[in-house]
């Protein structure tokens, strides 16, 4: 099942062609249109198995609404945290040596190991939103990069989750851009500006996605520059290991978001650019930079 949040925090089920949705908001217990009260969404992430039959029944009843007539929102609502993995593809770790020499004048070796960090949840944006480059970072001459990543949405939360059962804790998957300023500042600041975490266009549930190691990530800049292309099977820490690692540090709550790391091909973006990002089986979105 593909779930989209649209309009005033409404929930839609997206059709197989990815062209239309059915508004199933009436089938969601305790729905509240206030985006600050995201409890209904987190409960949906946690209790999806029980709620699924009612959502499927509502989706069958219709009517279908064309996707190009609604405003799609970020594919998740109000996560307690946005976790992100660093250094999860070998080719990317290699290229970061050159990126850091160019942008920092040296290589920060502590940043070359796999780890997780936090992005502000307020940095989330939807497929209809632009990435806004912060004027002060542009004025300072810092490069601002795209990173195109597979994103996990947590279903059943937990702590000290073993890798062997970690995929049982996944509600679904979506795609995200981890927009990043290359500077000396802390990761959490460089990656947390508003609009620096576009995700969408919708969430594909775990059962429909299948093996998260069998996906292809692509990012094309301005319709011609094919910058990123990878197979998620090449992750240094596969999705179950990322979940296990993160849950040993912090309790995962339903609805939490985990960016799983950038493949190689990261690079600078500028105002006016169009970022076309796509993951097989999950969909694609085109994000404008301004
Ligand atoms: Mn990243």
XYZ file of N, CA and C and ligand atoms in Angstrom:
871
model
N 0.842 -1.192 0.000
C 0.000 0.000 0.000
C 0.884 1.251 0.000
N 0.442 2.250 -0.775
C 1.180 3.525 -0.813
C 0.332 4.590 -0.145
N 0.912 5.236 0.861
C 0.176 6.234 1.637
C 0.783 7.608 1.410
N -0.078 8.561 1.121
C 0.380 9.944 0.916
C -0.337 10.860 1.894
N 0.387 11.837 2.395
C -0.234 12.901 3.187
C -0.393 14.093 2.244
N -1.597 14.643 2.198
C -1.843 15.720 1.236
C -2.776 16.756 1.847
N -2.807 17.925 1.228
C -3.701 18.985 1.682
C -3.490 19.304 3.147
N -4.591 19.409 3.897
C -4.527 19.746 5.327
C -4.367 18.468 6.146
N -3.205 17.869 6.064
C -2.891 16.645 6.824
C -3.870 15.512 6.538
N -4.366 15.425 5.299
C -5.263 14.329 4.961
C -4.450 13.119 4.510
N -5.052 11.929 4.632
C -4.354 10.701 4.256
C -4.972 10.138 2.981
N -4.113 9.791 2.030
C -4.580 9.206 0.781
C -3.888 7.880 0.509
N -4.604 7.002 -0.202
C -3.997 5.769 -0.708
C -3.758 5.976 -2.202
N -2.505 5.867 -2.618
C -2.101 6.141 -3.992
C -2.271 4.876 -4.838
N -2.761 5.050 -6.068
C -2.992 3.894 -6.935
C -1.669 3.331 -7.477
N -1.770 2.161 -8.108
C -0.567 1.453 -8.561
C 0.196 2.250 -9.607
N -0.528 3.019 -10.421
C 0.136 3.800 -11.473
C 0.815 5.051 -10.923
N 0.498 5.399 -9.682
C 1.081 6.615 -9.104
C 0.520 7.880 -9.714
N -0.746 7.807 -10.152
C -1.350 8.963 -10.822
C -2.502 9.580 -10.046
N -3.032 8.827 -9.060
C -4.218 9.305 -8.343
C -4.227 8.718 -6.943
N -5.046 9.332 -6.084
C -5.212 8.784 -4.736
C -6.680 8.818 -4.359
N -6.989 8.020 -3.332
C -8.313 8.058 -2.728
C -8.150 8.608 -1.318
N -8.972 9.585 -0.965
C -8.933 10.177 0.367
C -9.540 9.180 1.366
N -8.705 8.653 2.269
C -9.185 7.669 3.249
C -9.162 8.252 4.669
N -9.118 9.570 4.757
C -8.995 10.227 6.061
C -10.105 9.796 7.023
N -11.313 9.590 6.491
C -12.444 9.242 7.355
C -12.243 7.896 8.040
N -11.345 7.063 7.515
C -11.108 5.738 8.107
C -9.991 5.752 9.143
N -9.409 6.941 9.398
C -8.294 7.044 10.351
C -8.828 7.427 11.727
N -8.640 6.574 12.747
C -9.128 6.909 14.092
C -8.427 8.147 14.643
N -9.202 9.069 15.184
C -8.635 10.227 15.863
C -7.928 11.205 14.961
N -8.262 11.203 13.665
C -7.570 12.121 12.756
C -7.763 13.569 13.196
N -6.698 14.337 13.054
C -6.732 15.751 13.413
C -5.973 16.499 12.325
N -6.594 17.519 11.711
C -5.910 18.204 10.611
C -4.756 19.089 11.060
N -4.633 19.334 12.382
C -3.546 20.186 12.867
C -2.222 19.437 12.717
N -1.300 19.967 11.897
C -0.040 19.236 11.675
C 0.803 19.098 12.943
N 0.506 19.905 13.968
C 1.285 19.798 15.206
C 0.811 18.642 16.090
N -0.385 18.156 15.842
C -0.883 17.019 16.619
C -0.826 15.788 15.724
N 0.364 15.213 15.678
C 0.615 14.137 14.727
C 0.331 12.761 15.325
N -0.356 12.731 16.469
C -0.578 11.454 17.150
C -1.279 10.422 16.279
N -2.240 10.878 15.480
C -2.961 9.914 14.637
C -2.016 9.230 13.653
N -1.034 9.996 13.144
C -0.104 9.427 12.181
C 0.839 8.433 12.865
N 1.347 8.814 14.049
C 2.257 7.902 14.755
C 1.533 6.624 15.160
N 0.255 6.766 15.561
C -0.528 5.569 15.907
C -0.746 4.703 14.672
N -0.940 5.350 13.519
C -1.097 4.596 12.273
C 0.173 3.812 11.953
N 1.328 4.462 12.137
C 2.604 3.770 11.898
C 2.731 2.546 12.809
N 2.306 2.711 14.069
C 2.449 1.626 15.052
C 1.409 0.529 14.841
N 0.168 0.933 14.509
C -0.958 -0.015 14.503
C -1.433 -0.354 13.096
N -0.568 -0.193 12.101
C -1.013 -0.322 10.720
C -1.680 -1.668 10.429
N -1.136 -2.737 10.976
C -1.702 -4.062 10.668
C -3.183 -4.116 11.036
N -3.528 -3.505 12.182
C -4.923 -3.533 12.622
C -5.797 -2.568 11.815
N -5.198 -1.458 11.368
C -5.985 -0.429 10.673
C -6.105 -0.691 9.173
N -5.237 -1.535 8.672
C -5.147 -1.752 7.226
C -6.473 -2.140 6.568
N -7.239 -3.106 7.130
C -8.489 -3.486 6.445
C -9.432 -2.301 6.223
N -9.546 -1.423 7.206
C -10.442 -0.260 7.053
C -9.912 0.693 5.981
N -8.579 0.848 5.920
C -8.001 1.729 4.890
C -8.195 1.138 3.504
N -8.023 -0.172 3.395
C -8.212 -0.828 2.090
C -9.657 -0.722 1.626
N -10.576 -0.895 2.568
C -11.999 -0.797 2.209
C -12.322 0.618 1.734
N -11.799 1.618 2.433
C -12.055 3.010 2.041
C -11.424 3.308 0.679
N -10.241 2.734 0.427
C -9.560 2.977 -0.849
C -10.350 2.380 -2.014
N -11.034 1.262 -1.750
C -11.826 0.624 -2.818
C -13.055 1.454 -3.171
N -13.600 2.140 -2.160
C -14.823 2.904 -2.389
C -14.602 4.130 -3.272
N -13.375 4.686 -3.210
C -13.100 5.862 -4.024
C -13.817 7.091 -3.528
N -13.905 8.153 -4.326
C -13.426 8.254 -5.717
C -11.938 8.594 -5.799
N -11.356 8.345 -6.972
C -9.956 8.693 -7.185
C -9.812 10.183 -7.492
N -8.779 10.765 -6.907
C -8.463 12.180 -7.143
C -7.106 12.227 -7.837
N -7.029 12.923 -8.966
C -5.747 12.999 -9.691
C -4.679 13.641 -8.819
N -3.490 13.042 -8.818
C -2.424 13.557 -7.943
C -2.029 14.987 -8.299
N -2.145 15.332 -9.580
C -1.704 16.677 -9.961
C -2.711 17.762 -9.562
N -3.801 17.336 -8.891
C -4.756 18.334 -8.402
C -4.679 18.518 -6.890
N -3.769 17.775 -6.222
C -3.616 17.934 -4.768
C -2.185 18.356 -4.463
N -1.994 18.926 -3.265
C -0.642 19.264 -2.844
C -0.134 18.170 -1.916
N 0.855 17.418 -2.397
C 1.443 16.368 -1.567
C 2.336 17.008 -0.508
N 2.207 16.525 0.703
C 3.010 16.983 1.843
C 4.160 15.997 2.067
N 5.052 16.321 3.009
C 6.066 15.314 3.351
C 5.385 13.976 3.641
N 6.040 12.880 3.284
C 5.403 11.561 3.378
C 5.227 11.075 4.809
N 5.694 11.850 5.778
C 5.487 11.524 7.192
C 5.034 12.795 7.904
N 4.502 12.601 9.104
C 3.997 13.749 9.855
C 4.596 13.743 11.264
N 5.232 14.845 11.637
C 5.651 15.057 13.020
C 6.477 13.955 13.654
N 7.548 13.469 13.011
C 8.366 12.431 13.664
C 9.056 12.983 14.908
N 9.267 12.121 15.909
C 9.965 12.593 17.120
C 11.420 12.873 16.803
N 11.959 12.198 15.795
C 13.328 12.504 15.358
C 13.558 12.055 13.931
N 14.504 12.741 13.305
C 14.974 12.352 11.979
C 16.437 11.942 12.154
N 16.655 10.649 12.042
C 17.994 10.076 12.187
C 18.584 9.955 10.790
N 19.887 10.127 10.678
C 20.521 9.966 9.363
C 21.845 9.237 9.527
N 22.128 8.374 8.568
C 23.374 7.611 8.580
C 24.423 8.337 7.756
N 25.651 8.294 8.240
C 26.793 8.858 7.512
C 27.700 7.718 7.066
N 28.303 7.920 5.895
C 29.327 6.970 5.421
C 28.803 5.550 5.315
N 27.762 5.366 4.498
C 27.188 4.023 4.370
C 27.389 3.411 2.993
N 28.156 4.083 2.130
C 28.530 3.497 0.834
C 30.025 3.758 0.633
N 30.771 2.730 0.270
C 32.237 2.856 0.173
C 32.651 3.919 -0.845
N 31.986 3.968 -1.994
C 32.353 4.946 -3.030
C 32.153 6.378 -2.531
N 31.117 6.555 -1.703
C 30.855 7.894 -1.156
C 31.933 8.285 -0.148
N 32.346 7.348 0.679
C 33.411 7.644 1.651
C 34.668 8.078 0.903
N 34.965 7.378 -0.182
C 36.144 7.731 -0.991
C 36.012 9.142 -1.551
N 34.846 9.465 -2.133
C 34.695 10.790 -2.745
C 34.715 11.899 -1.704
N 34.310 11.578 -0.451
C 34.281 12.616 0.581
C 35.679 13.109 0.957
N 36.702 12.276 0.716
C 38.062 12.773 0.950
C 38.323 13.991 0.047
N 37.965 13.851 -1.226
C 38.166 14.962 -2.160
C 37.264 16.150 -1.854
N 36.005 15.853 -1.487
C 35.070 16.940 -1.167
C 35.581 17.733 0.035
N 36.070 17.032 1.046
C 36.535 17.744 2.249
C 37.830 18.511 1.980
N 38.705 17.939 1.165
C 39.928 18.687 0.853
C 39.579 19.987 0.133
N 38.555 19.925 -0.733
C 38.164 21.114 -1.491
C 37.412 22.119 -0.615
N 36.524 21.628 0.250
C 35.645 22.549 0.979
C 36.163 22.901 2.378
N 36.986 22.040 2.968
C 37.511 22.297 4.315
C 39.015 22.508 4.312
N 39.671 22.146 3.229
C 41.123 22.261 3.168
C 41.853 21.130 3.867
N 41.091 20.143 4.361
C 41.699 18.988 5.043
C 40.651 17.885 5.144
N 41.112 16.690 5.514
C 40.195 15.567 5.689
C 39.952 15.343 7.174
N 38.662 15.365 7.548
C 38.289 15.074 8.943
C 38.102 13.557 9.054
N 39.122 12.887 9.577
C 39.087 11.421 9.544
C 37.977 10.835 10.412
N 37.582 11.560 11.485
C 36.502 11.032 12.330
C 35.175 10.975 11.567
N 35.084 11.750 10.480
C 33.838 11.757 9.698
C 33.814 10.695 8.608
N 34.816 9.829 8.565
C 34.893 8.826 7.508
C 34.413 7.445 7.958
N 33.884 7.366 9.170
C 33.356 6.090 9.665
C 31.835 6.135 9.692
N 31.227 4.983 9.539
C 29.772 4.898 9.661
C 29.339 5.429 11.026
N 28.272 6.206 11.031
C 27.674 6.634 12.299
C 26.280 7.172 11.998
N 25.550 7.529 13.046
C 24.269 8.198 12.847
C 24.301 9.546 13.562
N 23.505 10.461 13.032
C 23.382 11.794 13.614
C 21.926 12.216 13.469
N 21.588 13.417 13.944
C 20.198 13.883 13.903
C 20.048 15.111 13.022
N 18.961 15.135 12.265
C 18.527 16.331 11.541
C 17.261 16.839 12.244
N 17.047 18.137 12.248
C 15.836 18.678 12.867
C 14.602 18.211 12.094
N 13.566 17.703 12.801
C 12.325 17.344 12.099
C 11.711 18.516 11.333
N 11.976 19.736 11.779
C 11.436 20.914 11.080
C 12.090 21.132 9.715
N 13.124 20.355 9.396
C 13.744 20.470 8.068
C 12.985 19.677 7.006
N 11.983 18.895 7.417
C 11.230 18.094 6.442
C 10.452 18.992 5.486
N 10.393 18.572 4.244
C 9.618 19.270 3.219
C 8.972 18.224 2.331
N 7.990 18.654 1.557
C 7.269 17.728 0.698
C 7.686 17.851 -0.744
N 7.145 16.964 -1.585
C 7.522 16.963 -3.001
C 7.098 18.221 -3.754
N 6.163 18.984 -3.182
C 5.722 20.212 -3.850
C 6.487 21.441 -3.363
N 7.378 21.219 -2.390
C 8.104 22.351 -1.797
C 9.472 22.529 -2.461
N 9.955 23.761 -2.461
C 11.308 24.041 -2.951
C 12.324 23.853 -1.829
N 13.557 23.511 -2.204
C 14.679 23.620 -1.267
C 15.135 25.073 -1.298
N 15.191 25.703 -0.120
C 15.581 27.104 -0.038
C 17.014 27.193 0.487
N 17.896 27.735 -0.316
C 19.293 27.871 0.103
C 19.414 29.042 1.074
N 20.025 28.835 2.250
C 20.147 29.928 3.225
C 21.086 31.011 2.693
N 20.621 32.262 2.619
C 21.444 33.322 2.027
C 22.815 33.459 2.686
N 22.861 33.251 4.034
C 24.139 33.441 4.718
C 25.162 32.367 4.327
N 24.677 31.156 4.055
C 25.601 30.089 3.648
C 26.082 30.329 2.215
N 25.160 30.810 1.369
C 25.545 31.121 -0.010
C 26.547 32.269 -0.010
N 26.263 33.291 0.821
C 27.160 34.452 0.874
C 28.538 34.067 1.395
N 28.578 33.076 2.284
C 29.857 32.639 2.847
C 30.663 31.806 1.847
N 30.022 31.483 0.710
C 30.733 30.719 -0.319
C 30.774 29.218 -0.061
N 29.950 28.739 0.872
C 29.947 27.298 1.160
C 29.189 26.529 0.088
N 29.741 25.393 -0.322
C 28.998 24.510 -1.223
C 27.815 23.912 -0.455
N 26.688 23.789 -1.142
C 25.520 23.112 -0.576
C 25.201 21.935 -1.497
N 25.158 20.723 -0.923
C 25.083 19.499 -1.724
C 23.757 18.778 -1.590
N 23.411 18.035 -2.637
C 22.318 17.061 -2.567
C 22.904 15.714 -2.150
N 22.147 14.983 -1.342
C 22.425 13.573 -1.089
C 21.086 12.862 -1.248
N 20.984 11.904 -2.140
C 19.731 11.209 -2.427
C 19.746 9.854 -1.715
N 18.744 9.594 -0.870
C 18.855 8.451 0.037
C 17.547 7.676 0.191
N 17.684 6.389 0.474
C 16.550 5.573 0.904
C 16.205 5.951 2.347
N 14.916 6.149 2.610
C 14.468 6.575 3.934
C 13.539 5.517 4.533
N 13.819 5.150 5.779
C 13.007 4.187 6.524
C 12.057 4.944 7.441
N 10.808 4.505 7.523
C 9.866 5.039 8.508
C 9.560 3.923 9.502
N 9.771 4.215 10.778
C 9.635 3.219 11.833
C 8.160 2.928 12.110
N 7.842 1.647 12.257
C 6.491 1.243 12.659
C 6.465 1.011 14.157
N 6.683 -0.235 14.547
C 6.810 -0.534 15.967
C 8.175 -0.061 16.425
N 8.185 0.758 17.444
C 9.460 1.285 17.931
C 10.195 0.263 18.763
N 11.188 0.741 19.485
C 11.909 -0.162 20.374
C 13.315 0.294 20.639
N 13.947 -0.397 21.570
C 15.329 -0.110 21.940
C 16.124 -1.410 21.883
N 17.399 -1.301 21.520
C 18.248 -2.498 21.408
C 17.598 -3.552 20.507
N 17.139 -3.100 19.351
C 16.492 -3.998 18.397
C 17.573 -4.837 17.709
N 17.455 -6.174 17.734
C 18.458 -6.994 17.036
C 18.309 -6.848 15.519
N 19.419 -6.883 14.792
C 19.362 -6.777 13.335
C 18.487 -7.876 12.736
N 18.492 -9.041 13.377
C 17.749 -10.198 12.829
C 16.259 -9.913 12.706
N 15.725 -9.088 13.602
C 14.284 -8.815 13.574
C 13.982 -7.347 13.255
N 15.009 -6.598 12.842
C 14.844 -5.148 12.671
C 13.813 -4.803 11.597
N 13.743 -5.580 10.529
C 12.803 -5.226 9.452
C 11.351 -5.355 9.909
N 11.114 -6.123 10.993
C 9.755 -6.200 11.546
C 9.322 -4.863 12.143
N 10.284 -3.985 12.391
C 9.986 -2.679 12.990
C 9.789 -1.579 11.948
N 9.879 -1.938 10.672
C 9.744 -0.934 9.606
C 8.291 -0.840 9.169
N 7.753 0.368 9.179
C 6.414 0.595 8.633
C 6.486 0.692 7.118
N 7.443 1.477 6.622
C 7.539 1.633 5.180
C 8.785 2.392 4.785
N 8.849 2.690 3.484
C 10.024 3.346 2.910
C 9.584 4.511 2.034
N 10.451 5.488 1.924
C 10.228 6.587 1.009
C 11.598 7.077 0.551
N 11.632 8.135 -0.259
C 12.923 8.637 -0.684
C 13.117 10.040 -0.145
N 14.350 10.374 0.106
C 14.625 11.671 0.699
C 15.908 12.275 0.182
N 15.945 13.597 0.249
C 17.182 14.322 -0.030
C 17.715 14.843 1.299
N 18.971 14.537 1.565
C 19.647 15.054 2.764
C 20.504 16.219 2.283
N 19.891 17.408 2.264
C 20.605 18.593 1.762
C 21.607 19.045 2.834
N 22.806 19.371 2.385
C 23.939 19.507 3.304
C 24.831 20.685 2.929
N 25.085 21.560 3.886
C 26.112 22.591 3.697
C 27.460 21.965 3.999
N 28.456 22.180 3.122
C 29.811 21.704 3.400
C 30.584 22.837 4.069
N 30.743 22.721 5.384
C 31.488 23.743 6.122
C 32.026 23.103 7.389
N 32.643 23.895 8.238
C 33.226 23.378 9.484
C 32.172 23.133 10.560
N 30.940 23.569 10.335
C 29.939 23.483 11.408
C 29.538 22.030 11.677
N 28.866 21.839 12.799
C 28.367 20.527 13.180
C 27.370 20.014 12.131
N 27.357 18.677 11.956
C 26.419 18.097 10.987
C 24.982 18.545 11.253
N 24.575 18.557 12.521
C 23.167 18.850 12.817
C 22.787 20.242 12.338
N 23.740 21.178 12.352
C 23.416 22.526 11.871
C 23.473 22.586 10.353
N 24.473 21.945 9.776
C 24.656 22.027 8.322
C 23.517 21.357 7.549
N 22.781 20.457 8.220
C 21.773 19.648 7.535
C 20.352 19.902 8.034
N 20.180 20.925 8.894
C 18.873 21.106 9.540
C 18.124 22.363 9.131
N 18.623 23.099 8.164
C 17.852 24.267 7.707
C 16.470 23.810 7.228
N 15.490 24.693 7.386
C 14.156 24.404 6.858
C 14.273 24.021 5.380
N 13.526 23.051 4.963
C 13.441 22.505 3.590
C 14.632 21.620 3.231
N 15.547 21.338 4.166
C 16.736 20.548 3.835
C 16.491 19.030 3.879
N 15.241 18.624 4.125
C 14.941 17.184 4.130
C 13.646 16.894 3.366
N 13.642 17.132 2.046
C 12.438 16.770 1.281
C 12.267 15.252 1.279
N 11.069 14.761 1.610
C 10.802 13.329 1.486
C 9.439 13.108 0.857
N 9.356 12.018 0.115
C 8.109 11.691 -0.563
C 8.375 10.824 -1.786
N 7.534 10.797 -2.818
C 6.282 11.563 -2.839
C 5.220 10.935 -1.939
N 5.448 9.656 -1.558
C 4.534 8.961 -0.646
C 5.326 7.887 0.070
N 4.689 7.215 1.005
C 5.312 6.117 1.728
C 4.804 4.804 1.143
N 5.712 3.883 0.872
C 5.347 2.548 0.409
C 5.546 1.582 1.569
N 4.506 0.862 1.944
C 4.613 0.006 3.125
C 5.659 -1.085 2.892
N 6.167 -1.609 4.017
C 7.283 -2.553 3.956
C 6.933 -3.798 3.141
N 5.711 -4.315 3.305
C 5.334 -5.538 2.589
C 5.332 -5.314 1.083
N 4.927 -4.122 0.661
C 4.882 -3.845 -0.785
C 6.275 -3.533 -1.337
N 7.163 -3.016 -0.503
C 8.512 -2.675 -0.952
C 9.354 -3.929 -1.134
N 9.209 -4.865 -0.224
C 10.062 -6.056 -0.272
C 11.428 -5.767 0.317
N 12.446 -6.425 -0.214
C 13.794 -6.329 0.342
C 14.364 -4.927 0.110
N 14.686 -4.195 1.203
C 15.245 -2.841 1.009
C 16.647 -2.860 0.419
N 17.242 -4.039 0.302
C 18.568 -4.137 -0.330
C 18.459 -4.341 -1.834
N 17.238 -4.316 -2.379
C 17.087 -4.568 -3.805
C 16.584 -3.375 -4.584
N 16.939 -2.168 -4.133
C 16.407 -0.953 -4.753
C 17.504 -0.176 -5.478
N 17.105 0.632 -6.435
C 18.036 1.480 -7.179
C 17.723 2.945 -6.892
N 18.752 3.704 -6.517
C 18.586 5.139 -6.260
C 19.202 5.916 -7.419
N 18.482 6.917 -7.926
C 19.019 7.771 -8.992
C 18.746 9.231 -8.662
N 19.676 10.076 -9.021
C 19.432 11.523 -8.951
C 19.980 12.167 -10.222
N 19.115 12.922 -10.888
C 19.496 13.624 -12.113
C 19.315 15.119 -11.879
N 20.339 15.892 -12.209
C 20.299 17.342 -12.037
C 19.942 17.999 -13.364
N 18.907 18.837 -13.346
C 18.498 19.618 -14.518
C 18.266 18.768 -15.766
N 17.765 17.558 -15.532
C 17.349 16.711 -16.642
C 18.461 16.117 -17.472
N 19.724 16.354 -17.109
C 20.796 15.880 -17.986
C 22.017 15.348 -17.236
N 22.237 15.808 -16.015
C 23.454 15.447 -15.287
C 23.112 14.319 -14.300
N 23.407 13.071 -14.702
C 23.036 11.892 -13.904
C 24.074 11.691 -12.799
N 23.848 12.344 -11.675
C 24.903 12.411 -10.656
C 24.972 11.190 -9.749
N 23.819 10.670 -9.355
C 23.853 9.552 -8.414
C 23.109 8.365 -8.992
N 23.723 7.185 -8.855
C 23.099 5.949 -9.301
C 23.691 4.824 -8.460
N 22.868 4.125 -7.740
C 23.424 3.039 -6.919
C 22.372 1.993 -6.634
N 22.855 0.862 -6.160
C 22.018 -0.232 -5.699
C 22.098 -0.230 -4.169
N 20.952 -0.277 -3.500
C 20.982 -0.224 -2.029
C 21.639 -1.473 -1.431
N 21.856 -2.494 -2.253
C 22.586 -3.680 -1.772
C 24.035 -3.342 -1.446
N 24.509 -2.189 -1.921
C 25.901 -1.800 -1.687
C 26.107 -1.052 -0.369
N 25.058 -0.915 0.436
C 25.245 -0.259 1.745
C 26.275 -1.022 2.582
N 27.153 -0.271 3.245
C 28.127 -0.897 4.146
C 27.403 -1.499 5.350
N 26.431 -0.784 5.858
C 25.556 -1.268 6.936
C 24.164 -1.400 6.331
N 23.715 -2.613 6.066
C 22.378 -2.777 5.478
C 21.295 -2.231 6.417
N 20.117 -2.007 5.857
C 19.033 -1.384 6.622
C 18.833 -2.028 8.001
N 18.801 -3.364 8.127
C 18.596 -3.932 9.477
C 19.704 -3.531 10.448
N 20.935 -3.420 9.948
C 22.058 -3.034 10.819
C 21.955 -1.559 11.214
N 21.476 -0.724 10.290
C 21.300 0.695 10.608
C 20.276 0.853 11.735
N 19.164 0.127 11.621
C 18.111 0.199 12.644
C 18.648 -0.308 13.983
N 19.362 -1.427 13.960
C 19.905 -1.997 15.201
C 20.876 -1.014 15.845
N 21.749 -0.430 15.028
C 22.758 0.519 15.535
C 22.087 1.737 16.167
N 21.138 2.324 15.437
C 20.466 3.524 15.949
C 19.706 3.219 17.234
N 19.086 2.037 17.302
C 18.247 1.721 18.472
C 19.072 1.360 19.698
N 20.371 1.156 19.518
C 21.232 0.968 20.689
C 21.588 2.309 21.321
N 21.379 3.402 20.555
C 21.700 4.747 21.046
C 20.444 5.434 21.575
N 19.355 5.321 20.816
C 18.125 6.032 21.178
C 16.924 5.156 20.876
N 15.947 5.219 21.760
C 14.704 4.483 21.556
C 14.029 4.971 20.275
N 13.677 4.048 19.415
C 12.961 4.417 18.192
C 11.467 4.447 18.485
N 10.829 5.536 18.075
C 9.396 5.688 18.274
C 8.663 5.494 16.947
N 7.405 5.052 16.998
C 6.630 4.934 15.764
C 6.639 6.249 14.993
N 6.877 6.153 13.697
C 6.894 7.348 12.860
C 8.256 7.998 12.725
N 9.242 7.544 13.498
C 10.583 8.116 13.344
C 11.118 7.839 11.936
N 11.981 8.732 11.498
C 12.498 8.687 10.124
C 13.989 8.396 10.176
N 14.444 7.493 9.312
C 15.876 7.178 9.249
C 16.364 7.300 7.808
N 17.174 8.316 7.532
C 17.883 8.403 6.250
C 19.038 7.400 6.303
N 19.186 6.580 5.269
C 20.131 5.457 5.357
C 21.483 5.737 4.724
N 21.734 6.979 4.303
C 23.066 7.331 3.817
C 23.104 7.566 2.315
N 24.077 8.396 1.908
C 24.178 8.810 0.507
C 25.112 7.906 -0.273
N 24.685 7.510 -1.481
C 25.624 6.883 -2.405
C 26.531 7.948 -3.016
N 27.537 7.526 -3.746
C 28.474 8.490 -4.336
C 27.768 9.361 -5.375
N 28.406 10.472 -5.703
C 27.855 11.388 -6.699
C 27.262 12.639 -6.095
N 27.488 12.857 -4.781
C 26.977 14.091 -4.171
C 27.668 15.283 -4.840
N 26.963 16.420 -4.852
C 27.563 17.568 -5.515
C 26.777 18.823 -5.263
N 27.328 19.965 -5.672
C 26.716 21.253 -5.346
C 25.423 21.518 -6.108
N 24.528 22.252 -5.447
C 23.288 22.711 -6.072
C 23.250 24.234 -5.986
N 22.486 24.823 -6.928
C 22.378 26.275 -6.988
C 20.928 26.657 -7.235
N 20.604 27.898 -6.913
C 19.251 28.390 -7.156
C 18.888 28.176 -8.617
N 17.685 27.675 -8.854
C 17.221 27.404 -10.208
C 17.380 25.961 -10.626
N 18.175 25.188 -9.881
C 18.372 23.771 -10.235
C 17.088 22.977 -10.012
N 16.955 21.902 -10.791
C 15.885 20.927 -10.606
C 16.522 19.596 -10.241
N 16.106 19.033 -9.113
C 16.642 17.757 -8.651
C 15.583 16.679 -8.881
N 15.892 15.758 -9.778
C 14.976 14.666 -10.093
C 15.500 13.434 -9.375
N 14.820 13.027 -8.301
C 15.297 11.898 -7.512
C 14.279 10.769 -7.579
N 14.784 9.553 -7.625
C 13.909 8.406 -7.888
C 14.482 7.166 -7.215
N 13.606 6.319 -6.674
C 14.026 5.005 -6.178
C 13.053 3.976 -6.744
N 13.622 2.908 -7.298
C 12.786 1.876 -7.896
C 11.762 1.387 -6.871
N 10.564 1.117 -7.330
C 9.425 0.631 -6.535
C 8.855 1.681 -5.579
N 9.568 2.794 -5.339
C 9.083 3.790 -4.365
C 8.596 5.077 -5.011
N 8.976 5.324 -6.296
C 8.522 6.531 -6.968
C 9.632 7.550 -7.132
N 9.223 8.726 -7.570
C 10.190 9.783 -7.808
C 9.574 11.139 -7.553
N 10.423 12.145 -7.434
C 9.929 13.520 -7.277
C 10.964 14.484 -7.838
N 10.456 15.629 -8.272
C 11.316 16.665 -8.821
C 11.243 17.871 -7.892
N 12.397 18.240 -7.353
C 12.473 19.313 -6.356
C 13.232 20.485 -6.950
N 12.659 21.679 -6.802
C 13.300 22.888 -7.292
C 14.126 23.533 -6.167
N 15.237 24.119 -6.555
C 16.112 24.815 -5.602
C 15.964 26.325 -5.825
N 15.837 27.055 -4.734
C 15.800 28.512 -4.886
C 16.540 29.190 -3.724
Mn 23.206 11.931 4.093
